[in-house]
CSV table of C-alpha atoms in Angstrom, one decimal:
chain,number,residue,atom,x,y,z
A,1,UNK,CA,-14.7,-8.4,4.6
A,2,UNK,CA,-13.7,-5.9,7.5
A,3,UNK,CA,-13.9,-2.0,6.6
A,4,UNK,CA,-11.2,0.0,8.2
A,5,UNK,CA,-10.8,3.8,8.4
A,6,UNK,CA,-8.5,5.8,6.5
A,7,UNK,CA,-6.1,7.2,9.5
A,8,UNK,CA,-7.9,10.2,11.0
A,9,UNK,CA,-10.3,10.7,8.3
A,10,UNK,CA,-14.2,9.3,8.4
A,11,UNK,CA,-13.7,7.5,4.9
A,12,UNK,CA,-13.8,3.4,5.4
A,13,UNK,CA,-12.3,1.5,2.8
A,14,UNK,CA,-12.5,-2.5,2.6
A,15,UNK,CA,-9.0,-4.5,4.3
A,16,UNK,CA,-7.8,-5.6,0.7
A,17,UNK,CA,-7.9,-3.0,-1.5
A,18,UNK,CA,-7.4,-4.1,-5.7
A,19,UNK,CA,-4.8,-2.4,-7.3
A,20,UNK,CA,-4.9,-2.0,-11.2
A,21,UNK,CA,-1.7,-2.1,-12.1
A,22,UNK,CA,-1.8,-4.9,-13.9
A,23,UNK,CA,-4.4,-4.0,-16.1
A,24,UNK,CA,-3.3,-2.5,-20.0
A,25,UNK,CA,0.5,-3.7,-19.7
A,26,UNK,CA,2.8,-2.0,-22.7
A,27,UNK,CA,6.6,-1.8,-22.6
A,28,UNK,CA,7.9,-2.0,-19.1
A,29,UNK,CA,4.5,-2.8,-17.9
A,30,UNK,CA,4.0,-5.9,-19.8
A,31,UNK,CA,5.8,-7.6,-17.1
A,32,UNK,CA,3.1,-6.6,-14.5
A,33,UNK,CA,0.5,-7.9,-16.3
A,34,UNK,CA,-1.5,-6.9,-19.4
A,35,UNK,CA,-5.3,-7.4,-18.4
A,36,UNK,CA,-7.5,-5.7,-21.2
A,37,UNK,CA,-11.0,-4.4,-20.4
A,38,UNK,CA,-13.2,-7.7,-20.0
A,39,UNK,CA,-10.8,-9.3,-17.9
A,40,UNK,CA,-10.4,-6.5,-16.2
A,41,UNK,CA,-14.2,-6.9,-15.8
A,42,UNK,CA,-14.6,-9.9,-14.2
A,43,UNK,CA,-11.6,-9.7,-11.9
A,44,UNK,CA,-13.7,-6.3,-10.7
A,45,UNK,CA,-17.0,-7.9,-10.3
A,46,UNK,CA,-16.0,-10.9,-8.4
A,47,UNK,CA,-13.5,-8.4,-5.8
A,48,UNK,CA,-17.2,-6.4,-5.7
A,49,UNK,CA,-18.9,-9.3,-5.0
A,50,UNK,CA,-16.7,-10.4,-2.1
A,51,UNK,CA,-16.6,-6.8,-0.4
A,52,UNK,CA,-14.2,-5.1,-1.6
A,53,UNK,CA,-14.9,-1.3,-1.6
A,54,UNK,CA,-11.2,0.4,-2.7
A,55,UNK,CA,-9.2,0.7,-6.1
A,56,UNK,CA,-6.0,1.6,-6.9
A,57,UNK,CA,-4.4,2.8,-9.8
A,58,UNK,CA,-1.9,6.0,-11.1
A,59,UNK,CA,-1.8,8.1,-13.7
A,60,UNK,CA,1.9,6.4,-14.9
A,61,UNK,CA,0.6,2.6,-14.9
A,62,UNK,CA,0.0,1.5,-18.6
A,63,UNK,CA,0.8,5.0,-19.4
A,64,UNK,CA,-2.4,5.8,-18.0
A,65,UNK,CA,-4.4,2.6,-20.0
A,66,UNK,CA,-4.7,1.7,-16.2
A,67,UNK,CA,-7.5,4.3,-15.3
A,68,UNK,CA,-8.7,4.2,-18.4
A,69,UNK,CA,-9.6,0.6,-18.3
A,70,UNK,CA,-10.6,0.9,-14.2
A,71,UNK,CA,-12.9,4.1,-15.5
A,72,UNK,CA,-14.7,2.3,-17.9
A,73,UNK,CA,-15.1,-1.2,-16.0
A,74,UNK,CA,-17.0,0.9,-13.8
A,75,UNK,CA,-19.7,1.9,-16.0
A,76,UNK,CA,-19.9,-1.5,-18.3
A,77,UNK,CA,-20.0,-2.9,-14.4
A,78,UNK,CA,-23.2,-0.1,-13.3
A,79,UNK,CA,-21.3,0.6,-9.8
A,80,UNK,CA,-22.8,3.0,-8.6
A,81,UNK,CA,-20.2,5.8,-7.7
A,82,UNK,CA,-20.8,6.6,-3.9
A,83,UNK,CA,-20.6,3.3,-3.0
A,84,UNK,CA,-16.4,2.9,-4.2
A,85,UNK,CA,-13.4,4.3,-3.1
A,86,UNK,CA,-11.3,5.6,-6.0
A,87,UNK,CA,-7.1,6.3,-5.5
A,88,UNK,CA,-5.0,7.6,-8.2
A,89,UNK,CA,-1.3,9.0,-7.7
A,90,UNK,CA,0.4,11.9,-9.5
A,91,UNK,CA,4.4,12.3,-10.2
A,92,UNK,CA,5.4,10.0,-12.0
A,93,UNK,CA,7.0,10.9,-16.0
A,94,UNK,CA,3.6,11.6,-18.3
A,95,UNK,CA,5.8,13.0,-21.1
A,96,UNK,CA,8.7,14.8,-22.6
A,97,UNK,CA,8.4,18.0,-21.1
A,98,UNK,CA,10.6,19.2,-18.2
A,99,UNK,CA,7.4,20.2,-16.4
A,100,UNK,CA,5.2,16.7,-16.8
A,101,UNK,CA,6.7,15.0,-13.6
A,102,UNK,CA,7.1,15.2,-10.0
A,103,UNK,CA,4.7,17.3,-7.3
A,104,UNK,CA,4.7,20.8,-8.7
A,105,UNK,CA,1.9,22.8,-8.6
A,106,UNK,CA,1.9,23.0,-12.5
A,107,UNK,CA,2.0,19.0,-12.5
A,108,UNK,CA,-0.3,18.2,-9.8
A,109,UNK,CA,-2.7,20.3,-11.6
A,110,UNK,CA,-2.9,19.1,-14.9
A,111,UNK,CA,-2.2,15.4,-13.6
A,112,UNK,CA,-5.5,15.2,-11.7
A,113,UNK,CA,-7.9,17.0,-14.8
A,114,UNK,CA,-5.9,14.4,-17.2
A,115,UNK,CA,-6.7,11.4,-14.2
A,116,UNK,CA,-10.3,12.3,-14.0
A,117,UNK,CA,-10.7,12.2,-18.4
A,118,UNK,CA,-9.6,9.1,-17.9
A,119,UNK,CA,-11.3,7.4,-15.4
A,120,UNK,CA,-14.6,9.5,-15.9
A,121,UNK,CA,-15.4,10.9,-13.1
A,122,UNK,CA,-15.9,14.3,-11.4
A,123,UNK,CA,-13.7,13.9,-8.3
A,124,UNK,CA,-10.8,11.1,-7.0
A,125,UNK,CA,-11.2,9.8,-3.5
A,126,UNK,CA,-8.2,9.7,-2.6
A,127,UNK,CA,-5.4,11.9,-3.9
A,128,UNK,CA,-1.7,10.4,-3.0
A,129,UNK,CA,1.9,11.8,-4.1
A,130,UNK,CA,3.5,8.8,-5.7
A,131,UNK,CA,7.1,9.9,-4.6
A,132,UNK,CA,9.0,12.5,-3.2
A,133,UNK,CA,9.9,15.5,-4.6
A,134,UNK,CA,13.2,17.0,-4.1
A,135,UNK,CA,12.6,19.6,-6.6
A,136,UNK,CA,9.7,20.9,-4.9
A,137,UNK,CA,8.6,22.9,-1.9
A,138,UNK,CA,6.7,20.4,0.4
A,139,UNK,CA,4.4,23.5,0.9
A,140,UNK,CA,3.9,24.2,-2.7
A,141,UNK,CA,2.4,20.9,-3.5
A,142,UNK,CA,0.3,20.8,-0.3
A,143,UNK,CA,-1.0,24.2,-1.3
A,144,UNK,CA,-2.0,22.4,-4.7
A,145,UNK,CA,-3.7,19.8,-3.3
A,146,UNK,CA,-5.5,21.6,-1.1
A,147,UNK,CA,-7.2,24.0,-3.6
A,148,UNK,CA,-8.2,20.8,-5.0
A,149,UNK,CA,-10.0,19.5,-2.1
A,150,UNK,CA,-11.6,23.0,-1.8
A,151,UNK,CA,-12.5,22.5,-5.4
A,152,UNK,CA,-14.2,19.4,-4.8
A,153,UNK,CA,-12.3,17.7,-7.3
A,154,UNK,CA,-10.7,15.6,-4.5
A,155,UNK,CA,-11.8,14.0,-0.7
A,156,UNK,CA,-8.6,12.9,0.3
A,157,UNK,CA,-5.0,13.3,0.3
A,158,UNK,CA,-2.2,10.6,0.8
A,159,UNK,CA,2.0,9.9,-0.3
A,160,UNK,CA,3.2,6.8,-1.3
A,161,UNK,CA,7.2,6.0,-0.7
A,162,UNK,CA,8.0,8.8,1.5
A,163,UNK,CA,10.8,8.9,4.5
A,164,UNK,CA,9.3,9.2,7.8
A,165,UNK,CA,10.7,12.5,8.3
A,166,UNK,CA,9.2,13.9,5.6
A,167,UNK,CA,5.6,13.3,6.5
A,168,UNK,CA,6.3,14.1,9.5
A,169,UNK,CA,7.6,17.8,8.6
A,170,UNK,CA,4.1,17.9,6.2
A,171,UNK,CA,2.5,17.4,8.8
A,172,UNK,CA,4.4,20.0,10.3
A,173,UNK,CA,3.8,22.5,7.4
A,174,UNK,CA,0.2,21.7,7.4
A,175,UNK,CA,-0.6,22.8,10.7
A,176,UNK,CA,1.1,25.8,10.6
A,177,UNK,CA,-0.2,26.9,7.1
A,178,UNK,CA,-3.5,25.3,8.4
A,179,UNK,CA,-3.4,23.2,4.6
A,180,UNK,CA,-5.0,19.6,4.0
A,181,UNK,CA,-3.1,16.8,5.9
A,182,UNK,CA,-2.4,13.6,4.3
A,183,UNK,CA,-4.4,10.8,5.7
A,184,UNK,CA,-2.3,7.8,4.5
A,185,UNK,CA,0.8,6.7,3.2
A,186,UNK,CA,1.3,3.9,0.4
A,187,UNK,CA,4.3,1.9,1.0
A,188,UNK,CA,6.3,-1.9,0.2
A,189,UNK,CA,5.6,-4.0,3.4
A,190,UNK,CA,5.7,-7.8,3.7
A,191,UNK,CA,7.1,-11.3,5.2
A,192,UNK,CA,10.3,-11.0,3.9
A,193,UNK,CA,10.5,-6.8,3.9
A,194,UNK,CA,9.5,-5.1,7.3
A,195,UNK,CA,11.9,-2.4,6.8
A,196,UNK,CA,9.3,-0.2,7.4
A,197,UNK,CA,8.9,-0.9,11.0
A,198,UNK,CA,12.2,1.2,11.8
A,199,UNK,CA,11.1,4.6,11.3
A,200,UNK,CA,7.4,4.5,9.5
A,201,UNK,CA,4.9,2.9,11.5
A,202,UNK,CA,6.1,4.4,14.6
A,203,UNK,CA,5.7,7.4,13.1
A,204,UNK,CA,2.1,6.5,11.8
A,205,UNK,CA,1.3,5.5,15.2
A,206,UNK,CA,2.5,9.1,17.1
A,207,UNK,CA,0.5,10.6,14.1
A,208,UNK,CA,-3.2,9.6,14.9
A,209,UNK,CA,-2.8,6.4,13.0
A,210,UNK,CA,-2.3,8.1,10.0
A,211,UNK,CA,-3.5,5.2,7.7
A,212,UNK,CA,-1.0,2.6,5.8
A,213,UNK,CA,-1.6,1.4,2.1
A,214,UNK,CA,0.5,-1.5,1.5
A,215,UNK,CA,1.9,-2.6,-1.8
A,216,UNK,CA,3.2,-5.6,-3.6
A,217,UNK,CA,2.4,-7.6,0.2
A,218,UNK,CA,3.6,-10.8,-1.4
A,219,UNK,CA,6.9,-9.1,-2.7
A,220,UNK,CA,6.2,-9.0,-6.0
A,221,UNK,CA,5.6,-13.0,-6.2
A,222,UNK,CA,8.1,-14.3,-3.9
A,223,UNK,CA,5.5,-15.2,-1.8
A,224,UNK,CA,3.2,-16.4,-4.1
A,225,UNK,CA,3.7,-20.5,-3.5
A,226,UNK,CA,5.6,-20.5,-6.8
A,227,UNK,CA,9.0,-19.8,-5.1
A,228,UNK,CA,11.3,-22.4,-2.9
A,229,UNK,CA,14.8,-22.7,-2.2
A,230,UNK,CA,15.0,-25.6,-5.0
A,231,UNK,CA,12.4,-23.5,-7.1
A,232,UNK,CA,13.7,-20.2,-7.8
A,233,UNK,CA,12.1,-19.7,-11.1
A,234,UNK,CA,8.7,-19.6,-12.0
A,235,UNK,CA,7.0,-19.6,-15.1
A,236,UNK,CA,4.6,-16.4,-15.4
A,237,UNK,CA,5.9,-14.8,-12.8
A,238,UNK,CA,7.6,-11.4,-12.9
A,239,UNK,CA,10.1,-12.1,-10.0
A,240,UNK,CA,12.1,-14.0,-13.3
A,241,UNK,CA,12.3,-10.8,-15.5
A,242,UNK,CA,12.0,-7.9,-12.7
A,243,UNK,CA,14.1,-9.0,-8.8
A,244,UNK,CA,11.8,-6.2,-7.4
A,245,UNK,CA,11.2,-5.3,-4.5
A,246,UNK,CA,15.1,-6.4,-3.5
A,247,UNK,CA,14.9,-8.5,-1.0
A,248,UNK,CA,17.6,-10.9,1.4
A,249,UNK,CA,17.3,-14.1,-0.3
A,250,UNK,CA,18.4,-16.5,2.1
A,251,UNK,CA,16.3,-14.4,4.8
A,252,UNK,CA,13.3,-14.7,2.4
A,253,UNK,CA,13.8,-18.6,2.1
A,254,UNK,CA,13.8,-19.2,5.6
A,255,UNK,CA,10.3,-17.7,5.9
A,256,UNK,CA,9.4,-19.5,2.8
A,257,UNK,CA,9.9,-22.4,4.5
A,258,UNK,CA,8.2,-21.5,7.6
A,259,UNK,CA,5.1,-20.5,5.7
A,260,UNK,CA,4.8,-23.8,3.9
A,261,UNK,CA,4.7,-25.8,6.6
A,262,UNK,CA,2.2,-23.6,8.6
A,263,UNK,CA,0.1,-22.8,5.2
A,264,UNK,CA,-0.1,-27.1,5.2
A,265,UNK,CA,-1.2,-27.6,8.8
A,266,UNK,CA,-3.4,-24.6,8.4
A,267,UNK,CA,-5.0,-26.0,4.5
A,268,UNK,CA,-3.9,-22.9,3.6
A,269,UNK,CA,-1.9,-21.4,0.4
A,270,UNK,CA,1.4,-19.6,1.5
A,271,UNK,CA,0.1,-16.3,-0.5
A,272,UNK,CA,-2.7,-16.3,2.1
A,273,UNK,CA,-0.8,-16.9,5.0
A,274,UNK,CA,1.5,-14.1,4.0
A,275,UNK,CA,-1.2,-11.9,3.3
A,276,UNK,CA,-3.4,-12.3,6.3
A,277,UNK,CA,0.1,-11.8,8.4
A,278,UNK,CA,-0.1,-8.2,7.6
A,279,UNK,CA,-4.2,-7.5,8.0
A,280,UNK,CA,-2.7,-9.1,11.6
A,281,UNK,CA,-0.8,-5.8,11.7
A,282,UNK,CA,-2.1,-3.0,13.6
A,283,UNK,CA,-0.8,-0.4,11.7
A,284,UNK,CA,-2.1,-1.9,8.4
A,285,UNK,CA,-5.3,-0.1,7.3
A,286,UNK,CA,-5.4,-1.8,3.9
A,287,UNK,CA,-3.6,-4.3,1.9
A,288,UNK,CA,-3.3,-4.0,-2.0
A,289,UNK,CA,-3.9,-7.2,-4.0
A,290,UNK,CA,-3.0,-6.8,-8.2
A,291,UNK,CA,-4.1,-10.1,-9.7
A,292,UNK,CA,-3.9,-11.1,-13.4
A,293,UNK,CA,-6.1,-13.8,-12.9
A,294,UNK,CA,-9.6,-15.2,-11.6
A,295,UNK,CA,-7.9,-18.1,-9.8
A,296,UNK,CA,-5.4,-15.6,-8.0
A,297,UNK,CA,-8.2,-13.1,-6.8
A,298,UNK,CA,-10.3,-16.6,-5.2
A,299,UNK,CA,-6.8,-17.6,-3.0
A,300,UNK,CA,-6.0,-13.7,-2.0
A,301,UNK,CA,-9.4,-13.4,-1.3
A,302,UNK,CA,-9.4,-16.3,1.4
A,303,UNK,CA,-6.8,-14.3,3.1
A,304,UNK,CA,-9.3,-12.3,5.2
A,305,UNK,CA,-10.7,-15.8,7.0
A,306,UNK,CA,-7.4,-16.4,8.0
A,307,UNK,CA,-6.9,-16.6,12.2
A,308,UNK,CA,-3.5,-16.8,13.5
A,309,UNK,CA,-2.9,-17.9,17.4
A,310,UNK,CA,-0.7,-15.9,19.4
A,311,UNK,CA,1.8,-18.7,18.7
A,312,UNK,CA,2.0,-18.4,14.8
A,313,UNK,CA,2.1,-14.6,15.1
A,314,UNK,CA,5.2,-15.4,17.7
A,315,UNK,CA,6.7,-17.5,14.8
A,316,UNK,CA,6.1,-15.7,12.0
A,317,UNK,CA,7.6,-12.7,13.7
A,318,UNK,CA,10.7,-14.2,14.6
A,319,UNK,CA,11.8,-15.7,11.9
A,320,UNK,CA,11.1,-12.5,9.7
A,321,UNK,CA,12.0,-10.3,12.4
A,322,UNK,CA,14.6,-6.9,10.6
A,323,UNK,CA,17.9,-6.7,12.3
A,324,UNK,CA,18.2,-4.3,14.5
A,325,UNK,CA,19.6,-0.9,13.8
A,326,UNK,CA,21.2,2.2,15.5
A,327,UNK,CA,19.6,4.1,16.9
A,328,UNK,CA,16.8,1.2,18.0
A,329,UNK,CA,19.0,-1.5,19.1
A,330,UNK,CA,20.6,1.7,21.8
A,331,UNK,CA,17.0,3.0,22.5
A,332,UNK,CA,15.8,-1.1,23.4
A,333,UNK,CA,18.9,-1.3,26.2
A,334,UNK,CA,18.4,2.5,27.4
A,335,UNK,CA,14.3,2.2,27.8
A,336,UNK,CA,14.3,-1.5,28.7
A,337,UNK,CA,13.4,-0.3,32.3
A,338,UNK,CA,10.9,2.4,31.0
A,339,UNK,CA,9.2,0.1,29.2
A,340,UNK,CA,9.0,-2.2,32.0
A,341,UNK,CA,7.4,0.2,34.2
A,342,UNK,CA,4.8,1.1,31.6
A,343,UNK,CA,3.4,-2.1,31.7
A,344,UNK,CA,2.4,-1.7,35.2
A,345,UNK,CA,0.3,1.4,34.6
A,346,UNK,CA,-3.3,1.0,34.4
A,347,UNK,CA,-3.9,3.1,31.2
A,348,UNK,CA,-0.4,3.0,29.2
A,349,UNK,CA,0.1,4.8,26.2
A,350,UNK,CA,-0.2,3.1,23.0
């Protein structure tokens, strides 16, 4: 297991990260998975055991079930606190009331005392935003999160599914009002949805590597192994009762196919193949795995001894490669000859 840092920060969390969404299930979540606490258990000792230092969760998941059950795996587990990396999220809907949802100061507030009952501790590692706001001041919530860093309540700050432009004008706001910056974003990457490289990892990169959480890395089971062009169904799965993350289907097949016949040269499965394309990634600091089961957690887990050649990258990459779209496919033909020139210079810039 490789330890990466989080962006600009000095914290090191582990290349796969476990994500506990699938742990407590009820109503919507049922479909994502519905491990109770001594599953939960052994899914956390064995991702322990093989190095992994980082957890996921949010206070919405399971209605909150999720951090209770992550909480209290760590103590039945012993884990000693200093040597894990906790994430949580706040804004999601955690009840009735007009005021118990988005990234208000009133919200942000009460969701990390209610996170930290829960999980049973006396600070979160790592803080994140799970959306954006309109309704809010980015400034306001920033300002919230930064009294709790001060507070020692939390180390960290991060978003998850923001635009580009709106970390960047955070950024912005938090140099000028000298606030906390966030040190990562949590978004969908994968194989069959690199969407992200537009405007996002560009953006990362001109930001000190501000780090990059990734989520559902196998698009939500389409790149499990389960799913071919003649199979488009899979028992268990929740690709048959949720088509989420959306996704080009015929695009996704194609790679499908690809995958499958390098993951059987390679005696690999096509879930680690797709995963180990993105710890390939440079801007990738960590890649979130949600298993159900024991079985699952062994094949992600293989991911990480997974070596591409420059060859495989080259094919993988084409064949998943986003269509290009104004304003990059004009900025390509206007800076081809800039770029050129770059690559002559002894020390370009990355």
């Amino acid at each position: 297991m490789h330890y990466n840092q989080l962006g600009p920060s000095g914290l090191f969390v582990s290349e796969l990260c476990f994500g506990t969404m699938t742990f407590g299930g009820g109503e919507n979540f049922d479909i994502v998975g519905k491990v109770q606490q001594e599953e939960a258990e052994t899914l956390l000792a064995r991702a322990f055991e093989a190095g992994i230092n980082f957890l996921d969760t949010a206070d919405t998941y399971s209605k909150g079930n999720s951090e209770i059950i992550t909480g209290q795996a760590l103590r039945n587990l012993g884990v000693n606190r200093e040597e894990v990396v906790i994430a949580t999220k706040v804004f999601g809907v955690t009840g009735s009331s007009p005021n118990q949802r988005g990234s208000s100061r009133n919200h942000i507030m009460d969701g990390v005392q209610n996170s930290l009952e829960r999980l049973q501790m006396d600070h979160i590692d790592l803080y994140q935003l799970h959306g954006f706001d309109p309704a809010t001041s980015i400034e306001e919530s920033l300002q919230a999160l930064t009294d709790l860093v001060r507070q020692g309540l939390v180390r960290y700050i991060g978003v998850s599914n923001w635009a580009a432009w709106q970390i960047a004008q955070s950024i912005g706001i938090s140099n000028q009002h000298r606030l906390e910056k966030f040190v990562s974003t949590q978004a969908y990457y994968s194989l069959v949805g690199r969407e992200l490289e537009r405007e996002i990892i560009p953006m990362l990169h001109s930001h000190n590597d501000m780090g990059l959480l990734v989520w559902s890395p196998l698009a939500g089971g389409l790149l499990s192994g389960k799913f071919t062009r003649d199979q488009q169904n899979s028992e268990g799965s929740r690709r048959n009762d949720s088509d989420f993350p959306p996704v080009n289907k015929e695009r996704a097949y194609d790679i499908i196919d690809t995958l499958a016949e390098m993951a059987s040269q390679k005696k690999a499965s096509v879930a680690q193949l797709a995963l180990a394309w993105l710890l390939h990634q440079r801007a990738v600091t960590s890649v979130i795995i949600g298993t159900k089961k024991i079985h699952q957690l062994e094949d992600n887990l293989g991911a990480i001894d997974i070596v591409f050649s420059e060859e495989e990258l080259q094919t993988l990459n084409q064949i998943s490669q986003i269509p290009s779209e104004y304003p990059g496919w004009m900025t390509d033909i206007w800076s081809q000859a800039r770029t050129e020139q770059l690559k002559n210079v002894r020390h370009p810039r990355s």
